[in-house]
Coordinates of C-alpha atoms in Angstrom, one line a residue:
M5 CA -52.4 3.4 -60.9
A6 CA -53.1 1.8 -64.6
S7 CA -54.7 -1.3 -65.6
P8 CA -52.0 -3.9 -67.1
G9 CA -50.7 -2.6 -70.7
F10 CA -50.2 1.0 -69.8
G11 CA -48.3 1.5 -66.7
K12 CA -45.4 4.0 -67.0
R13 CA -41.8 2.5 -65.4
A14 CA -39.5 5.2 -65.4
V15 CA -35.8 3.7 -66.4
S16 CA -33.1 3.8 -63.4
G17 CA -29.6 5.7 -63.0
Q18 CA -31.3 9.3 -64.3
G19 CA -30.1 12.6 -62.9
P20 CA -32.2 15.1 -61.1
R21 CA -34.7 16.8 -63.6
R22 CA -33.1 20.1 -64.9
A23 CA -35.2 23.0 -67.3
D24 CA -33.5 21.9 -70.5
D25 CA -34.3 18.5 -70.0
F26 CA -36.7 18.0 -73.0
A27 CA -35.2 21.6 -74.8
G28 CA -34.5 19.8 -78.1
L29 CA -38.2 18.9 -78.4
P30 CA -41.1 20.4 -80.2
A31 CA -42.8 22.6 -78.0
R32 CA -45.9 19.8 -78.0
E33 CA -43.9 16.6 -77.2
A34 CA -41.5 18.3 -74.9
A35 CA -44.6 19.5 -72.8
I36 CA -46.1 16.0 -73.0
A37 CA -42.5 14.6 -71.8
A38 CA -42.5 16.6 -69.4
Y39 CA -46.3 15.4 -67.8
V40 CA -44.9 12.2 -68.1
D41 CA -42.0 12.8 -66.3
R42 CA -43.1 14.2 -63.3
L43 CA -46.1 11.0 -63.0
P44 CA -45.0 8.1 -60.9
D45 CA -44.1 4.6 -61.6
G46 CA -47.2 3.0 -62.2
A47 CA -49.5 6.0 -63.8
C48 CA -51.7 5.0 -66.7
I49 CA -50.2 6.9 -69.6
S50 CA -52.3 5.1 -72.4
I51 CA -53.6 8.0 -75.2
K52 CA -57.3 8.4 -73.9
A53 CA -55.6 8.4 -70.1
L54 CA -53.3 11.4 -71.7
A55 CA -56.6 13.2 -73.6
A56 CA -58.3 13.4 -70.1
Q57 CA -55.2 15.4 -69.1
L58 CA -53.6 17.2 -71.3
P59 CA -54.8 20.1 -74.0
Y60 CA -54.5 17.4 -76.8
G61 CA -57.0 15.2 -78.8
Q62 CA -55.9 11.5 -79.1
C63 CA -54.3 11.6 -82.9
A64 CA -52.2 14.7 -81.9
L65 CA -51.1 12.2 -78.6
G66 CA -50.2 9.3 -80.7
T67 CA -48.4 11.2 -82.9
A68 CA -46.3 12.7 -80.0
L69 CA -45.8 9.5 -78.0
R70 CA -44.4 8.1 -81.9
R71 CA -41.9 11.5 -81.7
L72 CA -40.4 10.7 -78.2
A73 CA -40.0 6.8 -78.8
E74 CA -37.9 8.2 -82.2
A75 CA -35.9 10.6 -80.3
G76 CA -35.4 7.9 -77.8
H77 CA -37.2 8.8 -74.8
L78 CA -39.6 5.6 -74.6
R79 CA -40.0 2.1 -75.4
L80 CA -42.7 -0.6 -75.4
F81 CA -41.9 -3.6 -73.5
R82 CA -44.2 -6.7 -73.5
E83 CA -43.2 -8.3 -70.2
R84 CA -44.3 -11.7 -68.4
T85 CA -45.6 -11.2 -64.5
E86 CA -45.3 -13.4 -62.0
G87 CA -48.4 -15.1 -62.5
G88 CA -47.2 -16.0 -66.4
R89 CA -49.8 -13.0 -67.9
W90 CA -48.4 -11.0 -70.4
V91 CA -48.6 -6.9 -70.4
T92 CA -47.5 -3.7 -72.0
R93 CA -45.6 -1.3 -70.2
T94 CA -43.8 1.7 -71.1
H95 CA -40.4 2.6 -69.8
F96 CA -39.6 6.2 -69.9
S97 CA -36.2 8.0 -70.0
R98 CA -36.0 11.7 -69.1
V99 CA -32.5 11.1 -71.0
A100 CA -32.8 10.3 -74.8
R101 CA -31.3 7.1 -75.5
D102 CA -30.1 5.3 -78.6
D103 CA -31.6 2.3 -79.9
A104 CA -27.9 0.2 -78.6
W105 CA -29.0 1.7 -75.4
W106 CA -32.4 0.2 -75.4
A107 CA -31.5 -3.1 -76.9
A108 CA -29.2 -3.5 -74.0
Y109 CA -31.5 -2.3 -71.3
Q110 CA -34.2 -5.3 -72.7
A111 CA -31.4 -7.5 -72.4
G112 CA -30.9 -6.7 -68.9
R113 CA -27.3 -5.7 -69.0
D114 CA -26.0 -2.6 -67.7
T115 CA -24.5 0.0 -70.6
G116 CA -21.5 0.7 -68.1
Q117 CA -21.5 4.4 -69.4
A118 CA -23.7 7.3 -69.2
P119 CA -25.3 8.1 -72.6
E120 CA -24.7 11.5 -74.3
G121 CA -26.4 14.2 -72.2
E122 CA -26.6 12.0 -69.2
P123 CA -26.2 14.6 -65.9
R124 CA -23.0 13.8 -64.2
A125 CA -22.4 15.7 -60.5
E126 CA -18.8 17.1 -61.4
G127 CA -16.6 16.4 -59.2
A128 CA -18.7 14.6 -57.2
A129 CA -16.4 11.1 -55.8
A130 CA -17.7 7.6 -55.7
P131 CA -18.9 6.1 -51.8
R132 CA -16.0 4.4 -50.1
P133 CA -18.2 2.7 -47.7
A134 CA -14.4 0.3 -46.0
Y135 CA -12.2 3.7 -46.0
A136 CA -15.2 5.9 -43.7
V137 CA -15.3 2.4 -41.6
L138 CA -11.8 3.0 -41.3
A139 CA -11.5 6.3 -40.8
R140 CA -14.1 6.7 -38.4
L141 CA -12.2 4.4 -35.7
G142 CA -10.7 7.2 -33.9
E143 CA -14.1 8.7 -33.4
V144 CA -14.9 5.5 -31.7
D145 CA -12.0 4.9 -29.9
P146 CA -8.9 7.7 -30.1
R147 CA -6.3 4.8 -29.5
L148 CA -7.4 3.4 -33.2
A149 CA -7.3 7.0 -35.2
L150 CA -5.5 6.6 -38.2
S151 CA -4.1 8.9 -41.3
A152 CA -5.3 9.5 -44.7
A153 CA -2.6 6.8 -45.7
D154 CA -3.1 4.7 -42.9
C155 CA -6.7 4.6 -44.7
A156 CA -6.0 3.8 -48.1
A157 CA -3.2 1.1 -47.1
L158 CA -5.9 -0.7 -44.9
E159 CA -9.1 -0.4 -47.2
P160 CA -8.6 -3.2 -49.1
L161 CA -8.7 -5.7 -45.8
A162 CA -12.0 -3.3 -44.7
R163 CA -13.8 -3.7 -48.1
E164 CA -13.5 -7.4 -48.3
W165 CA -15.4 -7.7 -44.6
L166 CA -18.1 -5.6 -46.2
R167 CA -17.8 -7.6 -49.7
R168 CA -18.6 -11.0 -47.3
G169 CA -21.8 -9.7 -45.6
A170 CA -20.1 -7.4 -42.3
S171 CA -21.8 -4.2 -41.5
E172 CA -20.3 -0.8 -41.0
P173 CA -21.2 -1.1 -37.3
Y174 CA -20.6 -4.5 -37.0
A175 CA -16.9 -4.1 -38.2
A176 CA -16.3 -1.1 -36.1
S177 CA -17.5 -2.8 -33.3
V178 CA -15.1 -5.8 -33.5
L179 CA -12.2 -4.1 -34.7
T180 CA -12.6 -1.7 -31.5
A181 CA -13.5 -4.7 -29.0
G182 CA -11.0 -5.8 -26.1
L183 CA -8.3 -3.1 -27.0
P184 CA -4.9 -3.1 -25.2
E185 CA -4.2 0.2 -23.0
A186 CA -1.6 1.7 -25.4
V187 CA -2.1 1.0 -29.0
H188 CA 1.5 2.3 -30.2
H189 CA 1.0 1.5 -34.1
P190 CA -2.9 1.9 -34.9
R191 CA -2.2 0.7 -38.5
R192 CA -0.1 -2.3 -38.1
F193 CA -2.7 -3.6 -35.0
L194 CA -5.7 -3.2 -37.3
Q195 CA -4.2 -4.4 -40.4
A196 CA -3.8 -7.7 -37.9
R197 CA -6.8 -7.5 -36.6
L198 CA -8.5 -7.0 -39.6
T199 CA -6.7 -9.7 -41.1
A200 CA -7.3 -12.2 -37.9
K201 CA -10.6 -11.3 -37.5
M202 CA -12.2 -12.0 -41.0
P203 CA -15.7 -13.1 -41.8
P204 CA -15.9 -16.3 -43.5
E205 CA -17.6 -16.2 -47.0
R206 CA -21.2 -16.5 -47.5
E207 CA -23.0 -18.6 -50.0
L208 CA -24.7 -16.2 -52.1
P209 CA -28.2 -16.5 -53.6
A210 CA -28.4 -17.3 -57.2
P211 CA -29.5 -14.4 -59.2
P212 CA -33.1 -14.2 -60.0
R213 CA -34.0 -14.9 -63.5
L214 CA -35.4 -12.0 -65.5
A215 CA -39.0 -12.4 -66.7
P216 CA -38.9 -12.4 -70.8
V217 CA -39.2 -8.9 -72.4
L218 CA -40.4 -8.3 -75.9
M219 CA -39.9 -4.6 -77.7
E220 CA -43.3 -3.4 -79.0
C221 CA -44.2 -0.9 -81.6
A222 CA -45.2 2.5 -80.0
V223 CA -47.6 2.6 -82.7
C224 CA -49.5 -0.6 -83.5
R225 CA -47.9 -2.3 -80.5
A226 CA -46.5 -5.2 -82.9
P227 CA -43.6 -7.3 -80.9
G228 CA -40.6 -7.2 -82.9
S229 CA -37.0 -7.5 -81.8
P230 CA -35.1 -3.8 -81.3
Q231 CA -33.3 -4.2 -84.4
A232 CA -36.6 -4.5 -86.1
L233 CA -38.0 -1.4 -84.4
P234 CA -35.2 1.5 -84.4
G235 CA -36.8 4.2 -82.9
G236 CA -39.3 2.1 -81.3
V237 CA -41.6 2.3 -84.5
C238 CA -41.9 -1.1 -87.3
R239 CA -41.1 -0.3 -90.5
E240 CA -44.8 -0.5 -91.4
C241 CA -45.5 2.3 -88.9
R242 CA -42.5 4.1 -90.7
G243 CA -44.3 4.4 -94.0
E244 CA -41.4 1.6 -95.2
A245 CA -42.5 -0.7 -98.1
A246 CA -41.0 -4.5 -97.1
A247 CA -37.7 -5.3 -98.5
P248 CA -38.1 -7.4 -102.0
D249 CA -37.3 -10.7 -101.8
D250 CA -34.6 -11.4 -104.4
R251 CA -35.2 -15.0 -104.2
R252 CA -38.4 -15.1 -105.2
G253 CA -37.9 -12.5 -108.3
A254 CA -35.2 -14.8 -109.7
A255 CA -37.1 -17.8 -109.3
V256 CA -39.9 -15.9 -111.3
R257 CA -37.6 -14.5 -114.1
A258 CA -36.1 -18.1 -114.4
Y259 CA -39.4 -19.4 -114.9
A260 CA -40.5 -16.9 -117.2
D261 CA -36.7 -17.3 -119.4
G262 CA -38.3 -21.5 -119.3
I263 CA -41.1 -20.7 -121.1
R264 CA -39.4 -18.3 -123.5
A265 CA -37.1 -20.8 -124.5
R266 CA -39.5 -24.0 -125.1
M267 CA -41.2 -21.2 -127.0
R268 CA -38.7 -20.9 -129.3
Q269 CA -37.8 -24.9 -129.7
R270 CA -41.6 -25.4 -130.7
P271 CA -41.7 -26.8 -134.5
R272 CA -43.7 -24.1 -136.7
V273 CA -46.4 -25.7 -138.5
A274 CA -46.7 -24.8 -142.1
R275 CA -49.8 -23.6 -143.2

């Protein structure tokens, strides 16, 4: 495991690894990215640690990590631990993310959509636990066998049971307990039972407060906002000069104009 400040953190929501995950990167950067991707969370990925494992020098690794940040595969975040100590962690994404995605990630918000290049399982339907509970009732007791249309019609009621905290085994046991000898209309019977035996609302715990997070330059580790660190790198490390201060320049020009005006107004002395 890494000492505080150099631990890897993989972002969530990534698909399975593929042979072409880093095909768009130069060979060196692709090899380093593939190595980092295979490391477990918490592994040390400081330049010195990587140099001890990979056939690259520290200077080359520093350049490669910067390029991986600019390509959208990693960002450095300064985070406050539960003990109140600030540490820097490197968050890594197998999928290249843009600056807007990383800004949303820093804020702890869900982007709501997979970015470009995110692998998706074609034809994979979203899981429907409530529908599955209803579909399995006929296996528990044949008197409650439902058709697909019946399950779809009753699914909103069953989903509410699960939302209120009922587990799938609990819901199945309550719905199949004490059945009459014959159930002539399983759908109608279950609709009444789902309504009459609806579990009470549960008081949900307050969501945990997110610890403060600051983004850092991938080169010099200077903290800054996502807008100040496009590609995860600060202006100085990108070799860009600071924007001129127009207000200061205007003040200097006004001061110089005033001096020239006073010199023109000074009376001439005859000699």
